[in-house]
Coordinates of C-alpha atoms in Angstrom, one line a residue:
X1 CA -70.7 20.6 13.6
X2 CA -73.9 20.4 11.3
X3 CA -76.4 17.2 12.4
X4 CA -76.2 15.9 8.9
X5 CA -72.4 16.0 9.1
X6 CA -72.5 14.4 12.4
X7 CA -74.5 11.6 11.5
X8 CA -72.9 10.4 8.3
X9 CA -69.5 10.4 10.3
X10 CA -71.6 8.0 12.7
X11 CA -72.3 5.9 10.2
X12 CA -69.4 5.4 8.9
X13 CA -67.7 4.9 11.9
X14 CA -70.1 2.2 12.7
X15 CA -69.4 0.6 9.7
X16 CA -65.4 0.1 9.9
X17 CA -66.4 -1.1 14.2
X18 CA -69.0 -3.5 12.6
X19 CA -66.9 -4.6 9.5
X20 CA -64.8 -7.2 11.8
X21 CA -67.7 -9.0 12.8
X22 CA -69.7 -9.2 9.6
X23 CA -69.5 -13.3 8.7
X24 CA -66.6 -13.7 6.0
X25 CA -67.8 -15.5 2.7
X26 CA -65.2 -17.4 1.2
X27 CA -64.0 -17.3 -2.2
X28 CA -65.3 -21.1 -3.2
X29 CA -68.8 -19.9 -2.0
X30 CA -69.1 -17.2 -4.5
X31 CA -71.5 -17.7 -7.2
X32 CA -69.6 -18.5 -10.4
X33 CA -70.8 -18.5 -14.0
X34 CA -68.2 -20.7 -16.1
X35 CA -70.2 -20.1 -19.5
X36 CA -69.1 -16.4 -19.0
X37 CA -66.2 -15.9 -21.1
X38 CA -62.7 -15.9 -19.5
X39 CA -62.0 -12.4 -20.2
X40 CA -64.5 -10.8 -18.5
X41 CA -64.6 -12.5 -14.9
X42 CA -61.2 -13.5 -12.9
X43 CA -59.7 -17.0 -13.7
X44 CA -61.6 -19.7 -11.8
X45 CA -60.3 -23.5 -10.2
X46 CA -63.7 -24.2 -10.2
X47 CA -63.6 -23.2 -13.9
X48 CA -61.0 -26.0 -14.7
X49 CA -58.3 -22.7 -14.8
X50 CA -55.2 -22.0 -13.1
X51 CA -55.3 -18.3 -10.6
X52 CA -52.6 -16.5 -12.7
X53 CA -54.8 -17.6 -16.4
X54 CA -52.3 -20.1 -17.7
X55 CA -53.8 -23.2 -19.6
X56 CA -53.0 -26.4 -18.2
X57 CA -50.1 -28.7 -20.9
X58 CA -51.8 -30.7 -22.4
X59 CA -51.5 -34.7 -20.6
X60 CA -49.2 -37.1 -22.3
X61 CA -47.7 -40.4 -21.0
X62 CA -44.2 -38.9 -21.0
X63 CA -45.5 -36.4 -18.0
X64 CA -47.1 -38.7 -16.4
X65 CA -44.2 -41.0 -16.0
X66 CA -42.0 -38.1 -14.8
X67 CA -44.4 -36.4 -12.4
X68 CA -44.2 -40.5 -10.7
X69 CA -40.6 -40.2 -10.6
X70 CA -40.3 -37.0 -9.2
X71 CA -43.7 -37.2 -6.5
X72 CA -41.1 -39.1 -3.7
X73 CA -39.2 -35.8 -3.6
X74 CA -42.1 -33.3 -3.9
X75 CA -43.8 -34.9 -1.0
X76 CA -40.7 -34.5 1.3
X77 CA -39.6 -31.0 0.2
X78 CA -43.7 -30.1 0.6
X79 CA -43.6 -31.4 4.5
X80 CA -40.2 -29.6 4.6
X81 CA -42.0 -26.0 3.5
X82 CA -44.7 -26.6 5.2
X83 CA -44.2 -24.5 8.1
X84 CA -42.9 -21.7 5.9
X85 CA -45.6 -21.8 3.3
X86 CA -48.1 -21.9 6.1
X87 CA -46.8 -18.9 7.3
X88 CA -46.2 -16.9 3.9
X89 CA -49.9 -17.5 3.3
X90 CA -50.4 -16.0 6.7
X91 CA -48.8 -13.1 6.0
X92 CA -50.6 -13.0 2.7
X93 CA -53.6 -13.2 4.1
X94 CA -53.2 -10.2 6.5
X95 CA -51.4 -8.2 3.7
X96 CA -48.5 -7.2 5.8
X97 CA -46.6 -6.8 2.5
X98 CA -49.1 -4.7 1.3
X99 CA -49.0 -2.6 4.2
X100 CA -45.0 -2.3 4.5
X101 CA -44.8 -1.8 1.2
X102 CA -47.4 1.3 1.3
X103 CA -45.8 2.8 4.8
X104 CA -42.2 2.8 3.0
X105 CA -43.2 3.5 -0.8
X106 CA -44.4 7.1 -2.1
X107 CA -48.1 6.8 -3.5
X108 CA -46.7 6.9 -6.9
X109 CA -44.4 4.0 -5.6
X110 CA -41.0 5.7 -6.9
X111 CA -39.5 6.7 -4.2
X112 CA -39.1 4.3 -0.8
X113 CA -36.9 1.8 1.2
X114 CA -36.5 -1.6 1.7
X115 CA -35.2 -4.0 4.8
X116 CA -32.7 -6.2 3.8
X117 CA -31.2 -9.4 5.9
X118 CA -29.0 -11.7 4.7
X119 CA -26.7 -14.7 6.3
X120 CA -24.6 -17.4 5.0
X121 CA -23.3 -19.9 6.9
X122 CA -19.8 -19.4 7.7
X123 CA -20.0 -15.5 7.7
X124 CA -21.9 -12.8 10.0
X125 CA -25.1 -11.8 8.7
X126 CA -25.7 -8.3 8.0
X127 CA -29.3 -6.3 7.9
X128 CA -30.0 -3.1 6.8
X129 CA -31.9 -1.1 4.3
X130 CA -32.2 -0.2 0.5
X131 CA -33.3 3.1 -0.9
X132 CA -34.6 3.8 -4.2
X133 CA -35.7 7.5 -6.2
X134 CA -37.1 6.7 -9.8
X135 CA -38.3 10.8 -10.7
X136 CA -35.9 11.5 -12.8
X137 CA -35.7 12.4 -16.2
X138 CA -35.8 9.7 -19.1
X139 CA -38.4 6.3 -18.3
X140 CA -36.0 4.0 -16.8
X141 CA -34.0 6.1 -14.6
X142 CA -33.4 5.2 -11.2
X143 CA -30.7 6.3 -8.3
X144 CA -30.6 3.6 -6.0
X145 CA -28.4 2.8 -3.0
X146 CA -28.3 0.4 0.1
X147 CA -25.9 0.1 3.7
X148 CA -26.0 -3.2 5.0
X149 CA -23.9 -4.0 8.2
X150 CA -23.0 -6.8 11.1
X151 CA -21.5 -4.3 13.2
X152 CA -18.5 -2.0 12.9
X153 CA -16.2 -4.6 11.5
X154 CA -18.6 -5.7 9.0
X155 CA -20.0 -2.2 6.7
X156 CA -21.4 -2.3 3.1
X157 CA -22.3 0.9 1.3
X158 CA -23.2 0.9 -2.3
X159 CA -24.7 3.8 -4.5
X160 CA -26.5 3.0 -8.1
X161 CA -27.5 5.1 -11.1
X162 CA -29.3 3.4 -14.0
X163 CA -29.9 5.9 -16.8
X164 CA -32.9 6.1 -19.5
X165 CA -33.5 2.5 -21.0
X166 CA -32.8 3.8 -24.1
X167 CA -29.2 4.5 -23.0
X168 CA -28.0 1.1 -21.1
X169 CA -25.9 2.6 -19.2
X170 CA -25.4 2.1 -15.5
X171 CA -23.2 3.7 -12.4
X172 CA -22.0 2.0 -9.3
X173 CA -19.9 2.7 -6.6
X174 CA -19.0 0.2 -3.6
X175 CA -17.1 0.2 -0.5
X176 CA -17.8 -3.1 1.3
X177 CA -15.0 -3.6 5.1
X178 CA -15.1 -7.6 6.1
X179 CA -12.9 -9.4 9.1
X180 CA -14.4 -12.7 8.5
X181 CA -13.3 -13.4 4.6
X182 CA -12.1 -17.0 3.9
X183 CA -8.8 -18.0 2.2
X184 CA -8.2 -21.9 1.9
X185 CA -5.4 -22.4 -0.4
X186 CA -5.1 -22.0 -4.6
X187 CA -6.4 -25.8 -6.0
X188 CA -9.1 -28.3 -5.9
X189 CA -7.6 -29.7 -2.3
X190 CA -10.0 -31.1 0.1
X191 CA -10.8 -30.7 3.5
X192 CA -8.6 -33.6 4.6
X193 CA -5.6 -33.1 2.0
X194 CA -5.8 -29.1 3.4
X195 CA -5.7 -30.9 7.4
X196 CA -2.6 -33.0 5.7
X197 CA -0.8 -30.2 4.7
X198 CA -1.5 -28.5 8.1
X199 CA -3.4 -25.7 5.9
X200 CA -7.6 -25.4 6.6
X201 CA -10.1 -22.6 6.3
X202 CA -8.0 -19.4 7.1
X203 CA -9.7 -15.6 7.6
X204 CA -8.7 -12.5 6.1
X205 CA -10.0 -8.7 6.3
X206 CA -10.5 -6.8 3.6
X207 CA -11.6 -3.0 2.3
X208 CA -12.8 -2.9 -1.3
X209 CA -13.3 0.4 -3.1
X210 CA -14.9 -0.2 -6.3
X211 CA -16.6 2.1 -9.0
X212 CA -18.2 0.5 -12.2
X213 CA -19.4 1.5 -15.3
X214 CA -21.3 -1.1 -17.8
X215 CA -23.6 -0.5 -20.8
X216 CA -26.1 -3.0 -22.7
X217 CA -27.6 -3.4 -26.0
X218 CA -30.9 -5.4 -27.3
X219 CA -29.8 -6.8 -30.9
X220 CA -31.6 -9.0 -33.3
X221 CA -32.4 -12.4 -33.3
X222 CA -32.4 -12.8 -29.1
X223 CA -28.7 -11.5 -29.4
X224 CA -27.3 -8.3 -26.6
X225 CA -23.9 -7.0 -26.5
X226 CA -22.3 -5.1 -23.2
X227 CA -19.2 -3.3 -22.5
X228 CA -17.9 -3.0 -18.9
X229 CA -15.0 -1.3 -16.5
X230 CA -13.8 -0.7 -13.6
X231 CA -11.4 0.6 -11.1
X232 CA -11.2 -1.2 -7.7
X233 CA -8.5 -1.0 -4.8
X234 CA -8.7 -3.7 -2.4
X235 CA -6.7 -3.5 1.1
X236 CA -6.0 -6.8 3.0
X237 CA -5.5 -7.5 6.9
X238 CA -4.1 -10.7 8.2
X239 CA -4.6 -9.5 12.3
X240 CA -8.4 -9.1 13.8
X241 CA -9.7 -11.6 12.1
X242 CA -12.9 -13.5 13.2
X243 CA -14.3 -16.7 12.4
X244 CA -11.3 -18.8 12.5
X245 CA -7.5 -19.0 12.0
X246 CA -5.5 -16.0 10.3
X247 CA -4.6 -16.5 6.9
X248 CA -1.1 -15.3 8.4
X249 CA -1.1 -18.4 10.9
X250 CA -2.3 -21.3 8.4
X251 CA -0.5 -19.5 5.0
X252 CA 2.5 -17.7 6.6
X253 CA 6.4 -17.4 6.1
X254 CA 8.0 -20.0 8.4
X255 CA 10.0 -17.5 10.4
X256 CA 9.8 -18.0 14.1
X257 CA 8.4 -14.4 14.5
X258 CA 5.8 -15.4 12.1
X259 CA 4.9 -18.4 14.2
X260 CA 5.1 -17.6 17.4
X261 CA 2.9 -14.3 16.5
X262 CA -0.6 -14.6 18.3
X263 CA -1.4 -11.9 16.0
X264 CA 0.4 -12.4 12.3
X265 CA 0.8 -8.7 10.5
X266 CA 0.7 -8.9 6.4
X267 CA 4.2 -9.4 6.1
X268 CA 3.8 -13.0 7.3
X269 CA 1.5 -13.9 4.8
X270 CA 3.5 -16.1 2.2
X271 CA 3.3 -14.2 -1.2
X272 CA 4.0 -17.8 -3.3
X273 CA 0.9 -19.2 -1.3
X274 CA -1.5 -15.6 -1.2
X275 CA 0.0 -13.6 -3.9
X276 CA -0.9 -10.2 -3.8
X277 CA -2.2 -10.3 -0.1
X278 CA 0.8 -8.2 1.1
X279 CA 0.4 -5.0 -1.0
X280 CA -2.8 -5.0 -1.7
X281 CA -4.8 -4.5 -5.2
X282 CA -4.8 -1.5 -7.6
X283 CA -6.1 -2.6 -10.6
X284 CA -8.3 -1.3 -13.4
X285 CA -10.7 -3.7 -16.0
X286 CA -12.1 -3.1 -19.0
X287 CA -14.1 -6.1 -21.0
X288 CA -16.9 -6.8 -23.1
X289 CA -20.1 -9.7 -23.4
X290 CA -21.9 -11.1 -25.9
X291 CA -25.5 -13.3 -25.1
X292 CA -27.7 -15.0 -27.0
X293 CA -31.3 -15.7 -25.3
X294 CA -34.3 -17.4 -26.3
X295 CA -35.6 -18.1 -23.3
X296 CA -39.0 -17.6 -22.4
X297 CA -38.8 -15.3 -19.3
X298 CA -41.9 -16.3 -17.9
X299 CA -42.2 -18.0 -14.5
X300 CA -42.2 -21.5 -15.7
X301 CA -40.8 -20.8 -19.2
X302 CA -38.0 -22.8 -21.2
X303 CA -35.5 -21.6 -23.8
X304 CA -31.9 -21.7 -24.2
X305 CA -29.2 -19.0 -23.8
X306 CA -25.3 -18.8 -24.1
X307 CA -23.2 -16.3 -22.6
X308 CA -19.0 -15.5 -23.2
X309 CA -16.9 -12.5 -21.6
X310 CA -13.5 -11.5 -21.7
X311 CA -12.0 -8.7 -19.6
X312 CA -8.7 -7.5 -19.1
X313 CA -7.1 -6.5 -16.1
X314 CA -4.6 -3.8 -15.5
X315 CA -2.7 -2.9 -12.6
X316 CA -2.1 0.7 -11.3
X317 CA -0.3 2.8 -9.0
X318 CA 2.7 0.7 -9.5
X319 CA 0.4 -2.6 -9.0
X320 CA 2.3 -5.4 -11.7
X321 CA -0.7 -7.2 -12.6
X322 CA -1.6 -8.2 -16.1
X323 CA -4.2 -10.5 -17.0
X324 CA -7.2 -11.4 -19.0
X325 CA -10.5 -13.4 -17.8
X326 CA -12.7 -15.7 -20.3
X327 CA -16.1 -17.0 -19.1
X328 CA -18.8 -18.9 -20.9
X329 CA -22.0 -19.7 -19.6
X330 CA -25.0 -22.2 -21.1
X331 CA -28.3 -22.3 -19.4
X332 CA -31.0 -25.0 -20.7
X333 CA -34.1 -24.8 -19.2
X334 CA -37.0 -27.3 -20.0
X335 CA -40.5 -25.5 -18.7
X336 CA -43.7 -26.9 -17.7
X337 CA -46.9 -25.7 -16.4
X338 CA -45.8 -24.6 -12.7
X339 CA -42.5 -25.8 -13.4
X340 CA -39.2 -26.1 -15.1
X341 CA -35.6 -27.9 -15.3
X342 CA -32.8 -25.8 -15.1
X343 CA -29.6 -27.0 -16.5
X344 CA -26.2 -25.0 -16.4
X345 CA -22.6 -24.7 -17.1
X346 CA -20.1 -22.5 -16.7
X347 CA -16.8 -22.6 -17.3
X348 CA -13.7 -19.5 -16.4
X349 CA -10.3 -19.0 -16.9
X350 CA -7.7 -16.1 -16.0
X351 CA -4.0 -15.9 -18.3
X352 CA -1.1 -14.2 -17.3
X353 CA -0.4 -11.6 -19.6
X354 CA 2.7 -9.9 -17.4
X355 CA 5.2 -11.6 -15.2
X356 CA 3.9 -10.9 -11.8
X357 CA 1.5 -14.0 -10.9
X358 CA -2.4 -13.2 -10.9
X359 CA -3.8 -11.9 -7.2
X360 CA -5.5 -14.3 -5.6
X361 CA -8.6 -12.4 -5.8
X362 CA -8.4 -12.4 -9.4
X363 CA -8.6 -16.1 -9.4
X364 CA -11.4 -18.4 -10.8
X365 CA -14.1 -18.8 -7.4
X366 CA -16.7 -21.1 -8.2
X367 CA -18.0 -21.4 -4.1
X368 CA -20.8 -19.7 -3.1
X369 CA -24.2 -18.5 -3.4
X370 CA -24.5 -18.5 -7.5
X371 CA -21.7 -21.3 -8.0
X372 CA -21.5 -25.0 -5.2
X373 CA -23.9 -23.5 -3.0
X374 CA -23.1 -26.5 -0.2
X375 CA -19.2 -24.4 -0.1
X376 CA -18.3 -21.0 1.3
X377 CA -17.3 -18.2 -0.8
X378 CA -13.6 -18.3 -1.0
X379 CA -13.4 -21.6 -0.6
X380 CA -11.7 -22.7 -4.0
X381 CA -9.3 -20.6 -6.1
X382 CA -7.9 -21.5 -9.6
X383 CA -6.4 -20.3 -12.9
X384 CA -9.3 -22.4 -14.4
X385 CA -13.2 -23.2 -12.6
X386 CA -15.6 -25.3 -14.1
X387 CA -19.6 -25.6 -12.4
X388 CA -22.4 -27.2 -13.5
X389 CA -26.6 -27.3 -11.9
X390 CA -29.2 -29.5 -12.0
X391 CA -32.1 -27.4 -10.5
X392 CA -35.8 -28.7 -10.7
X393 CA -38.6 -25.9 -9.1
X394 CA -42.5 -26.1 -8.9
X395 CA -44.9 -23.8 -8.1
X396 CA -45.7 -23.4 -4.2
X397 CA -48.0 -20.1 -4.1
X398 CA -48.3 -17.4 -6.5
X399 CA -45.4 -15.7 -5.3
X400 CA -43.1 -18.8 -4.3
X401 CA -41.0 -21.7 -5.7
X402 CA -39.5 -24.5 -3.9
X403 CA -36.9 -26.3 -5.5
X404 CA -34.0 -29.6 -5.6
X405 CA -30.6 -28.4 -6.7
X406 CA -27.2 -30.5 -7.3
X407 CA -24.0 -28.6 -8.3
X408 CA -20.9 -30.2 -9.3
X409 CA -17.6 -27.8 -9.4
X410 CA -13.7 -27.9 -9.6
X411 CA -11.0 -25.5 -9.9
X412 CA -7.5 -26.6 -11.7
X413 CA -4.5 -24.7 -13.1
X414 CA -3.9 -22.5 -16.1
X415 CA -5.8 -23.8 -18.7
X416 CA -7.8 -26.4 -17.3
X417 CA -4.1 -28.3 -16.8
X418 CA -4.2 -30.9 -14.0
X419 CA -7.7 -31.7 -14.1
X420 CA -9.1 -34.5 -12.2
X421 CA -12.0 -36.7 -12.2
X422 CA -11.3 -37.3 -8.1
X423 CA -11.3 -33.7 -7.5
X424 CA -14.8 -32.8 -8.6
X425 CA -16.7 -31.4 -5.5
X426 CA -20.7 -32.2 -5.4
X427 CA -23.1 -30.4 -3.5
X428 CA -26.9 -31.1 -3.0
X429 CA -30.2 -29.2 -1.8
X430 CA -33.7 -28.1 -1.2
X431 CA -34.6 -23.8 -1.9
X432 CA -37.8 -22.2 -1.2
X433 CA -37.5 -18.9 -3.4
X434 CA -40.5 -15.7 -2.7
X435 CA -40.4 -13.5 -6.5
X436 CA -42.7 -11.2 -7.6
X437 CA -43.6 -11.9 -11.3
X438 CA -42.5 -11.2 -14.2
X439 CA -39.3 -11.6 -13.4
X440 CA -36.3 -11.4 -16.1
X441 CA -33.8 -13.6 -14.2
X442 CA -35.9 -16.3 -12.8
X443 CA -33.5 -19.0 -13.9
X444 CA -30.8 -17.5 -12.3
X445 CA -29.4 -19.7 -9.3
X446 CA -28.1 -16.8 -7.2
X447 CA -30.4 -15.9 -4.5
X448 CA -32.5 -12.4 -4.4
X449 CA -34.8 -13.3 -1.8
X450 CA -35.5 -16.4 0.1
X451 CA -33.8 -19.7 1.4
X452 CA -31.5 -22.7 0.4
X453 CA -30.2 -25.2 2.8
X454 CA -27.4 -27.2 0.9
X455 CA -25.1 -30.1 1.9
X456 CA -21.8 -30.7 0.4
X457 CA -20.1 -34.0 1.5
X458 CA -16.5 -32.5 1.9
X459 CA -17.8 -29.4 4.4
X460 CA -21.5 -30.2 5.8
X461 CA -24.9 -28.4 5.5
X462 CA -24.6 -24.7 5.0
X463 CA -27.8 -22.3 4.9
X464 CA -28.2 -19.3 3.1
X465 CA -30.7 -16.9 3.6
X466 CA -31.7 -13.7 1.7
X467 CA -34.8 -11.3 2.8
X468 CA -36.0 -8.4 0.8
X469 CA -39.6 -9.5 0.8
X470 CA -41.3 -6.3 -1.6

């Protein structure tokens, strides 16, 4: 090797050894010329400016007043996070999401995998990974697909294929195997009128095959329109079940083979009470969307948007059902500098359109993640659901929220018939949410990435944790 090559290798080994021990200057030391205009240096606190550029609302006496009102909360929620954003700006600060994100991303960042980890209390969580590849043809494109499992008796496989933009149309296939799905009756009953009819929170298995096609269209005046199908096949279980009871013990015939079975089979499992359970589901739908948005899709932005589907559903294979679905959704968000008051309602209903009765997966589910967050999924089932949010969040760091959440739900007959003020179910919380901005959805109240701990007085504290982190 040359001497001149030699040394400048040297050197620069020298340099990434010394680099470590050269004193760090921190960022508030840095000389800073405020006169400069803002679009030539980086935004400034020292400057009067926010780190992401936005200009701070103007003051008025109606903010003041509210930030007073709302400081009790913020203080507890802020001791609350504090271990966790303590440790997000750890892992900030040493880039490790930079770093993952660079060992398991292409340099042109279109082809890579993702970790995924998710838990809900009530259910097994599941880890795995998701894999994207964005060369193909047409800006847009995208064939995506992601395995997440809990072990052998819990397996999710799905498969994606987003086409040019231009087109709006996307491909999706799904085969998702379960032993620990929850069944607790059809109606707003709660945990002590279930104990009084000597029913509770049953467990089911399930494989679901599903393949979906949808398509999407911008038009004027904030308005989009969407078309959708499907063709699904859904097998149930009543025996290995985990988590709890078999829906075959709690919701079975009352034959004394039935009850005296350790192990109920499907034909236990009462068809009045779990219609559909015993056969299965073969079933195609076919529906369409219209939404109206004028929201401002920016972190903390406000707006307004509306939101009605209706799909029909068609059984197959000699399935008998026959029925059609309406939703409606508002969403009123009220933004401020570094944060924003989300207000929503929802409302669903499914009609008989045949004579068999509607499966009870078919039914109207408001529990879960993206309805009362402080219930199970599966928890209620209804001809009819109505939910409503009251979500306030504030900015944390650059890349998280934390936020207080309150959901109020029901579930009632066909048509909203038998609707009662007593059977309303509340649910309360505190979420800490990690985004990467812009985001389109950021109002949303289902849960990408991060962590909600909710309480619901009828069923307890129940956590629910998503990681995807880049």
């Amino acid at each position: 090797m040359k001497a001149g090559v030699r040394t400048k290798l040297m050197a620069i080994a020298g340099l990434i050894w010394a680099a470590p021990l050269a004193p760090a200057v921190a960022a508030d030391q840095l000389p800073v010329d405020c006169a400069m205009p803002a679009d030539q240096r980086p935004p400034d606190p020292r400057c009067g400016e926010s780190l992401d550029g936005r200009t701070p609302a103007p003051a008025s006496t109606a903010r003041t007043l509210t930030r007073g009102v709302l400081w009790p909360p913020r203080l507890i929620s802020r001791a609350v996070f504090w271990p966790i954003v303590e440790s997000s700006d750890l892992i900030e600060a040493n880039h490790v999401p930079d770093w993952l994100e660079a060992i398991l991303t292409t340099d042109d960042g279109k082809v890579g995998v993702r970790p995924l980890l998710q838990y809900s209390t009530s259910f097994l969580p599941t880890a795995g990974l998701r894999a994207f590849y964005r060369r193909l043809p047409g800006a847009g494109s995208e064939i995506g697909g992601r395995f997440q499992t809990a072990g052998p008796s819990v397996l999710m496989g799905e498969l994606d294929l987003a086409g040019p933009a231009w087109s709006g149309l996307t491909l999706r296939a799904m085969w998702n195997r379960r032993d620990d799905r929850l069944f607790a009756g059809i109606g707003a009953s709660s945990a002590a009128e279930l104990t009084a009819q000597g029913r509770g929170l049953a467990r089911f298995g399930s494989d679901i095959f599903l393949t979906e096609l949808r398509w999407s269209h911008p038009l004027p005046l904030g308005l989009s329109a969407g078309l959708h199908g499907d063709l699904q096949r859904r097998d149930y279980r009543a025996d290995t079940v985990r988590g709890g009871p078999s829906v075959g013990q709690l919701f079975g015939l009352p034959t004394a083979d039935c009850i005296a079975s350790a192990q109920p089979t499907n034909a236990c499992v009462d068809p009045a009470l779990v219609p559909g359970f015993q056969d299965g589901l073969r079933i195609g739908h076919a529906g369409g969307a219209l939404a109206w948005d004028l929201r401002r899709h920016a972190r903390d932005g406000g707006g307004v948007s509306a939101m009605v589907d209706g799909t029909v559903g068609q059984g197959l294979a000699g399935d008998p059902s026959q029925h059609a679905t309406f939703t409606g959704e508002t969403v009123l968000a009220v933004g401020g500098v570094d944060r924003v008051l989300l207000l929503r309602g929802k409302a669903a209903l499914v009609h008989r359109l045949g004579s068999a009765p509607v499966p009870f997966e078919e039914l109207i589910t408001p529990a879960g993640s993206a309805g009362l967050r402080g219930f199970p999924e599966g928890r209620f089932r209804g001809a009819s659901g109505l939910v409503t949010t009251a979500e306030y969040r504030w900015y944390v760091a650059h890349n998280l929220d934390a936020s207080l959440f309150t959901d109020l739900g029901t579930v009632a007959g066909p048509g909203f018939a038998g609707l009662r003020s007593s059977h309303w179910f509340p649910t309360f919380g505190v979420g800490l949410r990690h985004f990467k901005i812009p985001t389109s959805a950021y109002w949303q109240g289902d849960l990408d990435t991060g962590i909600q701990l909710a309480y619901a007085p009828d069923s307890g504290f129940r956590l629910l944790l998503s990681v995807a982190t880049f």
